[in-house]
Structure formats: structure tokens, C-alpha cells
PDB file of N, CA and C in Angstrom:
ATOM      1  N   TYR A 536      38.344 -24.361  27.524  1.00  0.00           N
ATOM      2  CA  TYR A 536      37.152 -23.543  27.222  1.00  0.00           C
ATOM      3  C   TYR A 536      35.951 -24.066  28.009  1.00  0.00           C
ATOM      4  N   ALA A 537      35.820 -25.364  28.057  1.00  0.00           N
ATOM      5  CA  ALA A 537      34.677 -25.955  28.777  1.00  0.00           C
ATOM      6  C   ALA A 537      34.675 -25.491  30.235  1.00  0.00           C
ATOM      7  N   CYS A 538      35.846 -25.497  30.843  1.00  0.00           N
ATOM      8  CA  CYS A 538      35.936 -25.078  32.251  1.00  0.00           C
ATOM      9  C   CYS A 538      35.473 -23.621  32.389  1.00  0.00           C
ATOM     10  N   ARG A 539      35.943 -22.781  31.495  1.00  0.00           N
ATOM     11  CA  ARG A 539      35.580 -21.342  31.564  1.00  0.00           C
ATOM     12  C   ARG A 539      34.077 -21.201  31.378  1.00  0.00           C
ATOM     13  N   LYS A 540      33.534 -21.940  30.434  1.00  0.00           N
ATOM     14  CA  LYS A 540      32.093 -21.831  30.165  1.00  0.00           C
ATOM     15  C   LYS A 540      31.312 -22.241  31.415  1.00  0.00           C
ATOM     16  N   THR A 541      31.768 -23.303  32.051  1.00  0.00           N
ATOM     17  CA  THR A 541      31.076 -23.779  33.261  1.00  0.00           C
ATOM     18  C   THR A 541      31.095 -22.690  34.330  1.00  0.00           C
ATOM     19  N   LEU A 542      32.271 -22.141  34.557  1.00  0.00           N
ATOM     20  CA  LEU A 542      32.391 -21.096  35.576  1.00  0.00           C
ATOM     21  C   LEU A 542      31.509 -19.907  35.209  1.00  0.00           C
ATOM     22  N   ALA A 543      31.556 -19.538  33.955  1.00  0.00           N
ATOM     23  CA  ALA A 543      30.758 -18.400  33.482  1.00  0.00           C
ATOM     24  C   ALA A 543      29.272 -18.675  33.698  1.00  0.00           C
ATOM     25  N   ASP A 544      28.875 -19.890  33.389  1.00  0.00           N
ATOM     26  CA  ASP A 544      27.464 -20.244  33.539  1.00  0.00           C
ATOM     27  C   ASP A 544      27.063 -20.211  35.014  1.00  0.00           C
ATOM     28  N   SER A 545      27.996 -20.574  35.871  1.00  0.00           N
ATOM     29  CA  SER A 545      27.709 -20.602  37.309  1.00  0.00           C
ATOM     30  C   SER A 545      27.630 -19.185  37.874  1.00  0.00           C
ATOM     31  N   ARG A 546      28.415 -18.282  37.287  1.00  0.00           N
ATOM     32  CA  ARG A 546      28.431 -16.902  37.785  1.00  0.00           C
ATOM     33  C   ARG A 546      27.118 -16.197  37.451  1.00  0.00           C
ATOM     34  N   PRO A 547      26.631 -15.405  38.390  1.00  0.00           N
ATOM     35  CA  PRO A 547      25.382 -14.654  38.154  1.00  0.00           C
ATOM     36  C   PRO A 547      25.607 -13.485  37.212  1.00  0.00           C
ATOM     37  N   ARG A 548      24.750 -13.383  36.191  1.00  0.00           N
ATOM     38  CA  ARG A 548      24.925 -12.278  35.242  1.00  0.00           C
ATOM     39  C   ARG A 548      24.254 -11.024  35.795  1.00  0.00           C
ATOM     40  N   VAL A 549      25.037  -9.971  35.964  1.00  0.00           N
ATOM     41  CA  VAL A 549      24.499  -8.717  36.498  1.00  0.00           C
ATOM     42  C   VAL A 549      24.398  -7.666  35.408  1.00  0.00           C
ATOM     43  N   ARG A 550      23.227  -7.141  35.206  1.00  0.00           N
ATOM     44  CA  ARG A 550      22.997  -6.106  34.177  1.00  0.00           C
ATOM     45  C   ARG A 550      23.528  -6.550  32.822  1.00  0.00           C
ATOM     46  N   GLY A 551      23.495  -7.832  32.555  1.00  0.00           N
ATOM     47  CA  GLY A 551      23.939  -8.313  31.237  1.00  0.00           C
ATOM     48  C   GLY A 551      25.398  -7.977  30.974  1.00  0.00           C
ATOM     49  N   ARG A 552      26.164  -7.759  32.047  1.00  0.00           N
ATOM     50  CA  ARG A 552      27.582  -7.431  31.876  1.00  0.00           C
ATOM     51  C   ARG A 552      28.359  -8.691  31.500  1.00  0.00           C
ATOM     52  N   PHE A 553      27.746  -9.836  31.774  1.00  0.00           N
ATOM     53  CA  PHE A 553      28.419 -11.112  31.505  1.00  0.00           C
ATOM     54  C   PHE A 553      28.137 -11.590  30.093  1.00  0.00           C
ATOM     55  N   ALA A 554      27.870 -10.653  29.185  1.00  0.00           N
ATOM     56  CA  ALA A 554      27.522 -11.055  27.813  1.00  0.00           C
ATOM     57  C   ALA A 554      28.779 -11.265  26.970  1.00  0.00           C
ATOM     58  N   LYS A 555      29.824 -10.511  27.267  1.00  0.00           N
ATOM     59  CA  LYS A 555      31.060 -10.622  26.453  1.00  0.00           C
ATOM     60  C   LYS A 555      31.870 -11.847  26.866  1.00  0.00           C
ATOM     61  N   ASN A 556      32.155 -12.693  25.938  1.00  0.00           N
ATOM     62  CA  ASN A 556      32.944 -13.897  26.233  1.00  0.00           C
ATOM     63  C   ASN A 556      34.428 -13.543  26.255  1.00  0.00           C
ATOM     64  N   ASP A 557      34.784 -12.504  25.522  1.00  0.00           N
ATOM     65  CA  ASP A 557      36.192 -12.106  25.427  1.00  0.00           C
ATOM     66  C   ASP A 557      36.678 -11.515  26.749  1.00  0.00           C
ATOM     67  N   ASP A 558      35.851 -10.710  27.358  1.00  0.00           N
ATOM     68  CA  ASP A 558      36.257 -10.007  28.583  1.00  0.00           C
ATOM     69  C   ASP A 558      35.531 -10.571  29.774  1.00  0.00           C
ATOM     70  N   PHE A 559      34.985 -11.752  29.608  1.00  0.00           N
ATOM     71  CA  PHE A 559      34.190 -12.325  30.695  1.00  0.00           C
ATOM     72  C   PHE A 559      35.014 -12.469  31.974  1.00  0.00           C
ATOM     73  N   GLY A 560      36.289 -12.713  31.834  1.00  0.00           N
ATOM     74  CA  GLY A 560      37.138 -12.855  33.028  1.00  0.00           C
ATOM     75  C   GLY A 560      37.138 -11.587  33.861  1.00  0.00           C
ATOM     76  N   ASP A 561      37.399 -10.467  33.219  1.00  0.00           N
ATOM     77  CA  ASP A 561      37.432  -9.201  33.955  1.00  0.00           C
ATOM     78  C   ASP A 561      36.032  -8.793  34.401  1.00  0.00           C
ATOM     79  N   ALA A 562      35.084  -9.002  33.539  1.00  0.00           N
ATOM     80  CA  ALA A 562      33.703  -8.615  33.848  1.00  0.00           C
ATOM     81  C   ALA A 562      33.223  -9.387  35.073  1.00  0.00           C
ATOM     82  N   THR A 563      33.625 -10.641  35.163  1.00  0.00           N
ATOM     83  CA  THR A 563      33.184 -11.458  36.302  1.00  0.00           C
ATOM     84  C   THR A 563      33.635 -10.821  37.610  1.00  0.00           C
ATOM     85  N   ARG A 564      34.901 -10.471  37.698  1.00  0.00           N
ATOM     86  CA  ARG A 564      35.409  -9.878  38.937  1.00  0.00           C
ATOM     87  C   ARG A 564      34.704  -8.555  39.212  1.00  0.00           C
ATOM     88  N   THR A 565      34.561  -7.746  38.181  1.00  0.00           N
ATOM     89  CA  THR A 565      33.941  -6.431  38.354  1.00  0.00           C
ATOM     90  C   THR A 565      32.511  -6.577  38.860  1.00  0.00           C
ATOM     91  N   HIS A 566      31.713  -7.332  38.135  1.00  0.00           N
ATOM     92  CA  HIS A 566      30.314  -7.442  38.539  1.00  0.00           C
ATOM     93  C   HIS A 566      30.199  -8.215  39.841  1.00  0.00           C
ATOM     94  N   HIS A 567      31.157  -9.080  40.125  1.00  0.00           N
ATOM     95  CA  HIS A 567      31.097  -9.848  41.375  1.00  0.00           C
ATOM     96  C   HIS A 567      31.237  -8.884  42.563  1.00  0.00           C
ATOM     97  N   PHE A 568      32.180  -7.962  42.437  1.00  0.00           N
ATOM     98  CA  PHE A 568      32.384  -6.997  43.512  1.00  0.00           C
ATOM     99  C   PHE A 568      31.153  -6.108  43.658  1.00  0.00           C
ATOM    100  N   GLU A 569      30.609  -5.687  42.528  1.00  0.00           N
ATOM    101  CA  GLU A 569      29.425  -4.820  42.556  1.00  0.00           C
ATOM    102  C   GLU A 569      28.267  -5.549  43.224  1.00  0.00           C
ATOM    103  N   ASP A 570      28.123  -6.808  42.887  1.00  0.00           N
ATOM    104  CA  ASP A 570      27.022  -7.591  43.439  1.00  0.00           C
ATOM    105  C   ASP A 570      27.198  -7.712  44.956  1.00  0.00           C
ATOM    106  N   ASP A 571      28.435  -7.902  45.391  1.00  0.00           N
ATOM    107  CA  ASP A 571      28.726  -8.055  46.809  1.00  0.00           C
ATOM    108  C   ASP A 571      28.422  -6.743  47.536  1.00  0.00           C
ATOM    109  N   ASP A 572      28.755  -5.636  46.876  1.00  0.00           N
ATOM    110  CA  ASP A 572      28.530  -4.328  47.473  1.00  0.00           C
ATOM    111  C   ASP A 572      27.031  -4.089  47.642  1.00  0.00           C
ATOM    112  N   GLU A 573      26.277  -4.524  46.642  1.00  0.00           N
ATOM    113  CA  GLU A 573      24.828  -4.325  46.700  1.00  0.00           C
ATOM    114  C   GLU A 573      24.246  -5.391  47.608  1.00  0.00           C
TER     115      GLU A 573
END
């Protein structure tokens, strides 16, 4: 869990999509791609 929290904390939160801890894994990839596109 600590590792995931660290990674999550390091990841930039886009539009508050990184709020869910349950789906943070999928949300990270999704918002990461969106951020890259923008």
C-alpha cells in the first residue's frame, strides 16, 4: 500500500480524477494519457 500511495502522490492529479483510491490504478493511466495529449 505504501508503494501505491507514493506513486499516487507522485502522479499529477488531473481534474480531481485521482480522488478514488479504489480505481486509482486505472484513473492514473487514463488521466496520464489525457495529460500527455493536452
